[in-house]
PDB file of C-alpha atoms and ligand atoms in Angstrom:
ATOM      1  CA  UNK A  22      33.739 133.869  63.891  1.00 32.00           C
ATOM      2  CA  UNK A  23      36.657 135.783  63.850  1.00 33.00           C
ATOM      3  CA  UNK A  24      39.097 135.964  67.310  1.00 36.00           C
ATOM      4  CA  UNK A  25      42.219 137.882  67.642  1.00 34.00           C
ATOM      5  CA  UNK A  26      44.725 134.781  67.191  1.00 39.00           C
ATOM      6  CA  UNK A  27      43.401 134.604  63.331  1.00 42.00           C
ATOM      7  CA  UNK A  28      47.011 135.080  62.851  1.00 40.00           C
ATOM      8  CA  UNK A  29      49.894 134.504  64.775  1.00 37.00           C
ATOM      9  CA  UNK A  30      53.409 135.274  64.198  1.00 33.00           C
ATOM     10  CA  UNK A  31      56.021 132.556  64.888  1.00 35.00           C
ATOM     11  CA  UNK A  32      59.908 133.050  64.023  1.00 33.00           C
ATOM     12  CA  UNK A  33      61.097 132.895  60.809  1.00 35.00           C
ATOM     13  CA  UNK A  34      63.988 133.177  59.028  1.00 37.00           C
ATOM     14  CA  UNK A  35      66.008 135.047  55.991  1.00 40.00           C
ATOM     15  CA  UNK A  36      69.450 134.643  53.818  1.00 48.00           C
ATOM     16  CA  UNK A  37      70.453 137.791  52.857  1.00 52.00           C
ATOM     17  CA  UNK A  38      71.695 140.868  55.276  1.00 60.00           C
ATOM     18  CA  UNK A  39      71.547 143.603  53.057  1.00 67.00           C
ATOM     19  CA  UNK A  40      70.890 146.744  54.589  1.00 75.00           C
ATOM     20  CA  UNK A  41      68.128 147.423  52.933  1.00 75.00           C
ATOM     21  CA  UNK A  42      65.906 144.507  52.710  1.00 76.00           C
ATOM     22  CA  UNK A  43      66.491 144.500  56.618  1.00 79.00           C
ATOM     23  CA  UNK A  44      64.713 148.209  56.592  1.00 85.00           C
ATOM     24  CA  UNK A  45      62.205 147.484  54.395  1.00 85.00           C
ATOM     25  CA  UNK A  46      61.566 144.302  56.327  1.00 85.00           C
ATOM     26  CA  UNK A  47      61.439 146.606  59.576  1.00 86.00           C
ATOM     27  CA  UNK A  48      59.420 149.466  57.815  1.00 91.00           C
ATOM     28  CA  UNK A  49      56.830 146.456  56.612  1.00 91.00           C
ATOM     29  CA  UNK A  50      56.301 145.718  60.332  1.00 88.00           C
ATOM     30  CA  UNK A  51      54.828 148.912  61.412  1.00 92.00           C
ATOM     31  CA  UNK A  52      51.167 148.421  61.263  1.00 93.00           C
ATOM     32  CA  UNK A  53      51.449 144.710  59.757  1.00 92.00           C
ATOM     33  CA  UNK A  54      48.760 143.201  62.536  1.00 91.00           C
ATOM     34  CA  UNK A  55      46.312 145.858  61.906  1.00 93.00           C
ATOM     35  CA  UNK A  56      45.911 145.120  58.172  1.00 93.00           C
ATOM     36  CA  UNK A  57      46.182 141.605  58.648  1.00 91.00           C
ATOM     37  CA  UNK A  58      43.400 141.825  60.814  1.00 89.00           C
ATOM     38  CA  UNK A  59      41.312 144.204  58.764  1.00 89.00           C
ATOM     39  CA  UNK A  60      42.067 141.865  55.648  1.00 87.00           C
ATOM     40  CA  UNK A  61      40.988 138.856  58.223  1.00 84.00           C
ATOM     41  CA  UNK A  62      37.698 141.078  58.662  1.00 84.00           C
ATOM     42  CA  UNK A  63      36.578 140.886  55.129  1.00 84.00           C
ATOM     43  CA  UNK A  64      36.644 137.080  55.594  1.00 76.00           C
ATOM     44  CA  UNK A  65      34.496 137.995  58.633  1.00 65.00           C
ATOM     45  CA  UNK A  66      36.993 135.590  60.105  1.00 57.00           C
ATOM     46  CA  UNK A  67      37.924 131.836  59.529  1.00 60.00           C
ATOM     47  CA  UNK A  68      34.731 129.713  59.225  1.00 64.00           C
ATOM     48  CA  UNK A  69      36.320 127.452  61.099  1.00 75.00           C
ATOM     49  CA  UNK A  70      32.550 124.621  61.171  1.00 85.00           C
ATOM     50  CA  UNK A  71      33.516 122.668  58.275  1.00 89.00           C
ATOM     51  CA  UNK A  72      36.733 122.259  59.224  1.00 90.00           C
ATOM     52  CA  UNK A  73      35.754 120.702  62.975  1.00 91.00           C
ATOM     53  CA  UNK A  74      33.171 118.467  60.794  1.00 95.00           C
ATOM     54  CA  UNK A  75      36.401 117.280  58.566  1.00 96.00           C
ATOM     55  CA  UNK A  76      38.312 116.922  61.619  1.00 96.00           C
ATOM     56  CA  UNK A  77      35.640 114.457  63.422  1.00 96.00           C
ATOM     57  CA  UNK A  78      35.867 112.059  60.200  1.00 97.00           C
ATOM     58  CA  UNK A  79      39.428 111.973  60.358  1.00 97.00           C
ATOM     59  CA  UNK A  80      39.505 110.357  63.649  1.00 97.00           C
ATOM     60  CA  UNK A  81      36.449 108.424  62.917  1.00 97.00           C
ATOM     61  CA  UNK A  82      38.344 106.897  59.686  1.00 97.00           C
ATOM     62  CA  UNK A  83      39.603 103.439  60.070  1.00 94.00           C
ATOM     63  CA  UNK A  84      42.892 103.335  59.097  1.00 95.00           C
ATOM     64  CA  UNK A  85      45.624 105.780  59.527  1.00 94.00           C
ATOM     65  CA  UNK A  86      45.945 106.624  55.546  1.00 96.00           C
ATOM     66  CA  UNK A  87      42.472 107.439  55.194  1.00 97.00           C
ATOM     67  CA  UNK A  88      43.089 109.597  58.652  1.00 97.00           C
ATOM     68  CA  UNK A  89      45.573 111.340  56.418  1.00 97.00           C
ATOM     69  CA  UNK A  90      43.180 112.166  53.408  1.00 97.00           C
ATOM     70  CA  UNK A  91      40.493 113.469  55.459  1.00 97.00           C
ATOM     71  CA  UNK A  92      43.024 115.768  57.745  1.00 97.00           C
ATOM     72  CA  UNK A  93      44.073 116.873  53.975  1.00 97.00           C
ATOM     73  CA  UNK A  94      40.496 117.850  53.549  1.00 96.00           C
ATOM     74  CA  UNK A  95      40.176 119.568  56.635  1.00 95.00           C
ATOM     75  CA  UNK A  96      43.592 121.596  55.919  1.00 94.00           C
ATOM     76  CA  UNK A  97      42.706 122.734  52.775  1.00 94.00           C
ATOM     77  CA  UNK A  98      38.951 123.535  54.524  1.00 91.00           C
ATOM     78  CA  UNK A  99      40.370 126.022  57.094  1.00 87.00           C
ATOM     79  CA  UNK A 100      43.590 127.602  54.731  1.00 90.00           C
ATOM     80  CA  UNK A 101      40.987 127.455  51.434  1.00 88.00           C
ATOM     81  CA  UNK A 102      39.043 130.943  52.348  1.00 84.00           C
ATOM     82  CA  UNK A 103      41.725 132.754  53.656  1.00 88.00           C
ATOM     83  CA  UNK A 104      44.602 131.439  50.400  1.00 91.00           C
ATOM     84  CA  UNK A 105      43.168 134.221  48.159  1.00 90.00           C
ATOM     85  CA  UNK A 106      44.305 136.716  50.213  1.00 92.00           C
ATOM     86  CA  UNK A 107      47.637 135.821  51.640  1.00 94.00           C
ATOM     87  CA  UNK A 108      50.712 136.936  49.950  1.00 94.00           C
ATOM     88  CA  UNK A 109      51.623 132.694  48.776  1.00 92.00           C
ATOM     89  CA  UNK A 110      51.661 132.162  45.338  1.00 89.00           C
ATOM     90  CA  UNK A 111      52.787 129.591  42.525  1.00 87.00           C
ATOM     91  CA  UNK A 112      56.295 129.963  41.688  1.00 85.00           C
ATOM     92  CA  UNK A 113      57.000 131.059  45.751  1.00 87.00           C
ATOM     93  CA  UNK A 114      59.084 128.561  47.277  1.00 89.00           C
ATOM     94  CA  UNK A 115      60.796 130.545  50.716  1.00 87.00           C
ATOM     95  CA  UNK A 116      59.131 127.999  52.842  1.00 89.00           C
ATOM     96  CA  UNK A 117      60.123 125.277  50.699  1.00 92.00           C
ATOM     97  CA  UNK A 118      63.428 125.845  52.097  1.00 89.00           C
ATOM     98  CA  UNK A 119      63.009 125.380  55.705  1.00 88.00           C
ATOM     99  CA  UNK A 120      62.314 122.054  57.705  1.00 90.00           C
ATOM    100  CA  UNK A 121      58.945 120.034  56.899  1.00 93.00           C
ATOM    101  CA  UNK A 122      58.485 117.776  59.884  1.00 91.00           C
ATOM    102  CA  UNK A 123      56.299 115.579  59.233  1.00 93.00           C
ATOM    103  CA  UNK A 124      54.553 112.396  60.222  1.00 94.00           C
ATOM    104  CA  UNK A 125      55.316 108.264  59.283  1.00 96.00           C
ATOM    105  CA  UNK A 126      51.731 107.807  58.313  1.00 96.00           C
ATOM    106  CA  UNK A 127      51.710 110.883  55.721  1.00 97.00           C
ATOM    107  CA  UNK A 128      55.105 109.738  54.423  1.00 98.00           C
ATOM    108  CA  UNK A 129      53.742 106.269  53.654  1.00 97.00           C
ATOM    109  CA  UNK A 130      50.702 108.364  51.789  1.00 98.00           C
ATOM    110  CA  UNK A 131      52.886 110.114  49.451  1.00 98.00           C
ATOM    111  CA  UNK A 132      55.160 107.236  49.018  1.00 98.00           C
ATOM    112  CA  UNK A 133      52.326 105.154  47.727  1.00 97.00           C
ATOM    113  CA  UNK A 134      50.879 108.190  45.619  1.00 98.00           C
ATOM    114  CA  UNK A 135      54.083 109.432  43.887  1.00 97.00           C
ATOM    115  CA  UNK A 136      55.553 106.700  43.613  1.00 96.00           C
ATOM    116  CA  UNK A 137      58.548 108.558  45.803  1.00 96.00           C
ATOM    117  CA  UNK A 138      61.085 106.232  47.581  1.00 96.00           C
ATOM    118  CA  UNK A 139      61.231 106.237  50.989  1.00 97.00           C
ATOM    119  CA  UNK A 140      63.475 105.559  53.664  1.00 97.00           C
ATOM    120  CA  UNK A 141      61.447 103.779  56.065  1.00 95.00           C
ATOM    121  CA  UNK A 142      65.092 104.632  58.915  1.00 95.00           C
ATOM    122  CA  UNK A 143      63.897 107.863  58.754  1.00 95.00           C
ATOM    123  CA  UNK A 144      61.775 109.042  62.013  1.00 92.00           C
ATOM    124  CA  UNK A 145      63.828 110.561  64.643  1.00 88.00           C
ATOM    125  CA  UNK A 146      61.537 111.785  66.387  1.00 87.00           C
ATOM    126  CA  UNK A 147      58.058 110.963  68.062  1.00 82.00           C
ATOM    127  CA  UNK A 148      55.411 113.134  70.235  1.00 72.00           C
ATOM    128  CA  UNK A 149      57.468 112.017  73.382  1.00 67.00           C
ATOM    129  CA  UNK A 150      60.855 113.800  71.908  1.00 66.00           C
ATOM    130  CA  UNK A 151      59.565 116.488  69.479  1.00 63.00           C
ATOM    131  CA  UNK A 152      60.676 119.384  71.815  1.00 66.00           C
ATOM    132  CA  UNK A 153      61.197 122.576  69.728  1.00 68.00           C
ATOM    133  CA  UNK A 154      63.272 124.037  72.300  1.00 69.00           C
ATOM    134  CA  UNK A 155      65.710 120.849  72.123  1.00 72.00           C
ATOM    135  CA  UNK A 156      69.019 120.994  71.061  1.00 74.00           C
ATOM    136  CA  UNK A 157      68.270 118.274  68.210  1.00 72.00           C
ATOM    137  CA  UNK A 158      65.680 119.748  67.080  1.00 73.00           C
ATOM    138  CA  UNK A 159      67.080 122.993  66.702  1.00 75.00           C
ATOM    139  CA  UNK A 160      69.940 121.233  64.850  1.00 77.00           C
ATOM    140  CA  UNK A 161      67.389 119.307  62.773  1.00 76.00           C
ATOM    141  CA  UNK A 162      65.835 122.429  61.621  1.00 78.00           C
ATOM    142  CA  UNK A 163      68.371 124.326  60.834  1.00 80.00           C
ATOM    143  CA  UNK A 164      69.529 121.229  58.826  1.00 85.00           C
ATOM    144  CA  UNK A 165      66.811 122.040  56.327  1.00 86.00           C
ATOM    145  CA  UNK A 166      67.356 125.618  56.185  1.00 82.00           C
ATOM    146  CA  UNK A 167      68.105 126.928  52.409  1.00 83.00           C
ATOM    147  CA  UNK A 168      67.863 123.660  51.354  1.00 89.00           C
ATOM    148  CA  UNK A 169      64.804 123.008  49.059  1.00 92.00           C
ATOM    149  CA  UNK A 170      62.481 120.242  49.636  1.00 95.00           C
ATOM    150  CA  UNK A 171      63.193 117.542  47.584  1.00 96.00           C
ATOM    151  CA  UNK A 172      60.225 117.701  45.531  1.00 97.00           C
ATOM    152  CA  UNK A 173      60.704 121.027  44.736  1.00 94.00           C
ATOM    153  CA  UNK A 174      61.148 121.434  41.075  1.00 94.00           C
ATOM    154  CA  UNK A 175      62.205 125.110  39.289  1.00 90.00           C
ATOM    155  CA  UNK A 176      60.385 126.654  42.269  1.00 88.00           C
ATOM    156  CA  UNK A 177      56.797 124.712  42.096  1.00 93.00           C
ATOM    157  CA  UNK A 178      55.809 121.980  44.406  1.00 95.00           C
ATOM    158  CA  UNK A 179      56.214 118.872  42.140  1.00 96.00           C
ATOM    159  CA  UNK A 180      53.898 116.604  44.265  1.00 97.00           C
ATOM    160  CA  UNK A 181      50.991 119.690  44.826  1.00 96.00           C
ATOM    161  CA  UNK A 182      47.788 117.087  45.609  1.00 97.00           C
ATOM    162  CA  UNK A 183      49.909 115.239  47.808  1.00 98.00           C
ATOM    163  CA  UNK A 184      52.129 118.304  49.718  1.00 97.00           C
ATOM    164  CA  UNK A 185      52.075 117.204  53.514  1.00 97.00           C
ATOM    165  CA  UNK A 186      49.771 118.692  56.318  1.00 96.00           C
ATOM    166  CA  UNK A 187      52.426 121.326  56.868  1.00 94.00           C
ATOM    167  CA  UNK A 188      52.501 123.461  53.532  1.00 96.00           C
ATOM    168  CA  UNK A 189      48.763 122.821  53.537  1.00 96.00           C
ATOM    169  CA  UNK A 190      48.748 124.986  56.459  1.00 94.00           C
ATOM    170  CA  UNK A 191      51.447 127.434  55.979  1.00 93.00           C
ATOM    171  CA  UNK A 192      49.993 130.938  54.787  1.00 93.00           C
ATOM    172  CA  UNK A 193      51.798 133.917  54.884  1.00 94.00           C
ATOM    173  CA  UNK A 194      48.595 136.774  55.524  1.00 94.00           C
ATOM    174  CA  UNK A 195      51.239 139.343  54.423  1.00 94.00           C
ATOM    175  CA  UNK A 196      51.016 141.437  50.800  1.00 91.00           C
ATOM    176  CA  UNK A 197      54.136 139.700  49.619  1.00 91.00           C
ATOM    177  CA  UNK A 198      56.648 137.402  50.529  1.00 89.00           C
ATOM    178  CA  UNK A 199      59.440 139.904  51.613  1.00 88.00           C
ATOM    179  CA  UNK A 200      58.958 138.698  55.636  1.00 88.00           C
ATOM    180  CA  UNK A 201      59.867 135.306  53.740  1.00 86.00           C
ATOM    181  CA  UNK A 202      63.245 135.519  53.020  1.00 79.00           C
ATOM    182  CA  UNK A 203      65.510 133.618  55.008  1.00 72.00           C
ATOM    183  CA  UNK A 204      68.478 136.053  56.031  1.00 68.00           C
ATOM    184  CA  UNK A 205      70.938 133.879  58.272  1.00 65.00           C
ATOM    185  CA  UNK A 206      71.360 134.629  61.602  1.00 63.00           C
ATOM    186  CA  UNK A 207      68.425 137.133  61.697  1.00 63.00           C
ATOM    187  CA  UNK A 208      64.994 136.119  63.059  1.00 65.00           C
ATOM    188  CA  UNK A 209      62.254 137.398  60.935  1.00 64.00           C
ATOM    189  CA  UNK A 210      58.528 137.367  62.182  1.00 78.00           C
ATOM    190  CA  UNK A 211      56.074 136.101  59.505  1.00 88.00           C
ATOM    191  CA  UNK A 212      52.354 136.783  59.974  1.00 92.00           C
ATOM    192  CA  UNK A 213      51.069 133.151  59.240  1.00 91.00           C
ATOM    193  CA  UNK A 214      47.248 132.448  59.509  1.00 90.00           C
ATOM    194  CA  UNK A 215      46.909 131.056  63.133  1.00 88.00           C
ATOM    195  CA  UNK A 216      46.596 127.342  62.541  1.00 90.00           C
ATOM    196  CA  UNK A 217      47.655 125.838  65.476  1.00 89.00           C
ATOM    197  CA  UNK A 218      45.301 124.116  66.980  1.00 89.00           C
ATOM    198  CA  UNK A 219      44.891 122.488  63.955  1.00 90.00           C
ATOM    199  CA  UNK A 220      48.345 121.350  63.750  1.00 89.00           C
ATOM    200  CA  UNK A 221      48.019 119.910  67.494  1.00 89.00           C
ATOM    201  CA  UNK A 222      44.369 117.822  66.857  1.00 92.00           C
ATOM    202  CA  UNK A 223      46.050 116.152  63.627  1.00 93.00           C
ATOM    203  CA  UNK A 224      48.635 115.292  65.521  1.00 90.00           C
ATOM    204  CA  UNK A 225      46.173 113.671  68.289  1.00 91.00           C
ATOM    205  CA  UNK A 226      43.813 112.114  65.401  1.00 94.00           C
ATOM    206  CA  UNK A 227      47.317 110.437  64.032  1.00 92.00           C
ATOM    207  CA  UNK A 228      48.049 108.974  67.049  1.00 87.00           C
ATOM    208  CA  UNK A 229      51.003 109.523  69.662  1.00 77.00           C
ATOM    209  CA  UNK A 230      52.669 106.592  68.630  1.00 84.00           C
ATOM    210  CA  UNK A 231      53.788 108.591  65.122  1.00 90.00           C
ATOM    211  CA  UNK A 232      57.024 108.989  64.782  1.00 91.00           C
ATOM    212  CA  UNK A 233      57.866 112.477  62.803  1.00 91.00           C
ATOM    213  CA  UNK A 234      61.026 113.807  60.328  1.00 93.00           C
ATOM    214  CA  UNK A 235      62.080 115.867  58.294  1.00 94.00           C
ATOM    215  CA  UNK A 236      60.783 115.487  54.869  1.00 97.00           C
ATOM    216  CA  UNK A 237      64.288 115.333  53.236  1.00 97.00           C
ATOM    217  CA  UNK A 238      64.633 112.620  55.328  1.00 95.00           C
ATOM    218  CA  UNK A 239      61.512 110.370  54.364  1.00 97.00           C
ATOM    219  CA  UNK A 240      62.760 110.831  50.517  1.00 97.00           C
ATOM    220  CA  UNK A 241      65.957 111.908  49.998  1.00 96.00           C
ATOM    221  CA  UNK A 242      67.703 113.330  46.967  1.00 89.00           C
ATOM    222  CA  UNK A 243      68.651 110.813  44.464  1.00 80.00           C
ATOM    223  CA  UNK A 244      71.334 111.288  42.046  1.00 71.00           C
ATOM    224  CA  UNK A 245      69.135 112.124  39.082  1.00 69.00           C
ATOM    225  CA  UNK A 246      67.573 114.691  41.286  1.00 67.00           C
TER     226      UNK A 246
HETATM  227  S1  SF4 B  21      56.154 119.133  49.567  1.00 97.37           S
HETATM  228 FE1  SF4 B  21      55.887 120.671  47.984  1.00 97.37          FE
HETATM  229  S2  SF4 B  21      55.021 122.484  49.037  1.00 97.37           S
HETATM  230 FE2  SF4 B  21      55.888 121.131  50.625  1.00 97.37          FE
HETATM  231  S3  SF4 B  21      57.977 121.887  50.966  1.00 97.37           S
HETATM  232 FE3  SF4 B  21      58.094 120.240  49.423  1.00 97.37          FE
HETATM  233  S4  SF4 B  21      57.993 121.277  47.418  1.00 97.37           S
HETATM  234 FE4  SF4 B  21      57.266 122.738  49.005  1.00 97.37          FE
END
């Protein structure tokens, strides 16, 4: 069933302060939740069932990296309908540039399926600490910002089956990725599809003991990279 907060439209960020990508990216505004809720119509809105089924296994599962495959499933359950319309596309990489928090448990999962090494120091912060209005966190974030993930590789995700919960989820409902680019110092409002309260029940199937980081962090660049 479809509900108003099929999309919702967080901060984002851009790198260059041209002129006139700032117009265009104020001109692209004007209207921008009406067609992203008409184009949500023709989905008759996010069938959101099989997800909530996907969800229930993952917290049923009995160990913490089979948690992680199933809350893959469900990801790619609730962002699969909507992916053929939203403006991501191969060869995109604007949020591959920005901070990728994510959890111990998945890190272990990729580690053990690419073969990635990991630094198991990494982990700053847990449920308890992860305040995005914090000072550290703001500093963590903007960390990351224009610098690509590490397993980004000439603009395509190098590690696609195994790309954490967070880029599962990330989809930008726009035509094109021009709300994408990060402009420093300028807040730019992307219309993501609304999957928060996915974000928050993987993080309660997980566990509250998880302690989260930025990607980069769980594998960092080596020298050949
Ligand atoms: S894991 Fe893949 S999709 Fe996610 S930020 Fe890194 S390169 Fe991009």
């Amino acid at each position: 069933m479809k509900t108003d907060s099929d999309f919702v439209v967080p901060g984002g960020q851009v790198q260059t302060s041209a002129p006139e990508v700032m117009g265009r990216i104020e001109r692209r505004w004007e209207g921008l939740r009406e067609r992203v809720e008409a184009k949500l119509q023709t989905l008759k809105g996010v069938d959101r069932r099989q997800e909530s089924r996907l969800l229930d296994q993952a917290a049923k599962a009995g160990t913490v990296a089979k948690r992680v495959t199933w809350l893959r499933k469900a990801a790619d359950s609730v962002t699969g309908s909507a992916a053929p319309l939203a403006a991501c596309r191969k060869g995109c990489s604007h949020c591959c540039h920005i901070a990728v928090m994510i959890s111990r448990a998945e890190a272990l999962v990729i580690a053990k399926e690419t073969g990635a090494p990991m630094n198991p120091l990494a982990g700053k912060y847990t449920m308890a600490n992860v305040d995005e209005d914090s000072e550290s966190y703001k500093a963590a974030t903007q960390e990351a910002f224009g610098k690509p993930c590490t397993f980004l590789k000439d603009d395509v995700c190098d590690i696609y089956s195994s790309r954490p919960l967070q880029c599962r989820l990330l989809l930008n409902m726009d035509e094109d990725a021009l709300l994408c680019q990060l402009v420093e110092g300028s807040t730019i409002n992307v219309p993501y599809l609304n999957t928060q309260e996915h974000h928050v029940d993987s993080v309660v199937i997980l566990g509250a003991h998880q302690d989260y980081d930025d990607i980069r962090n769980w594998f960092p660049m080596t020298e050949q990279q």
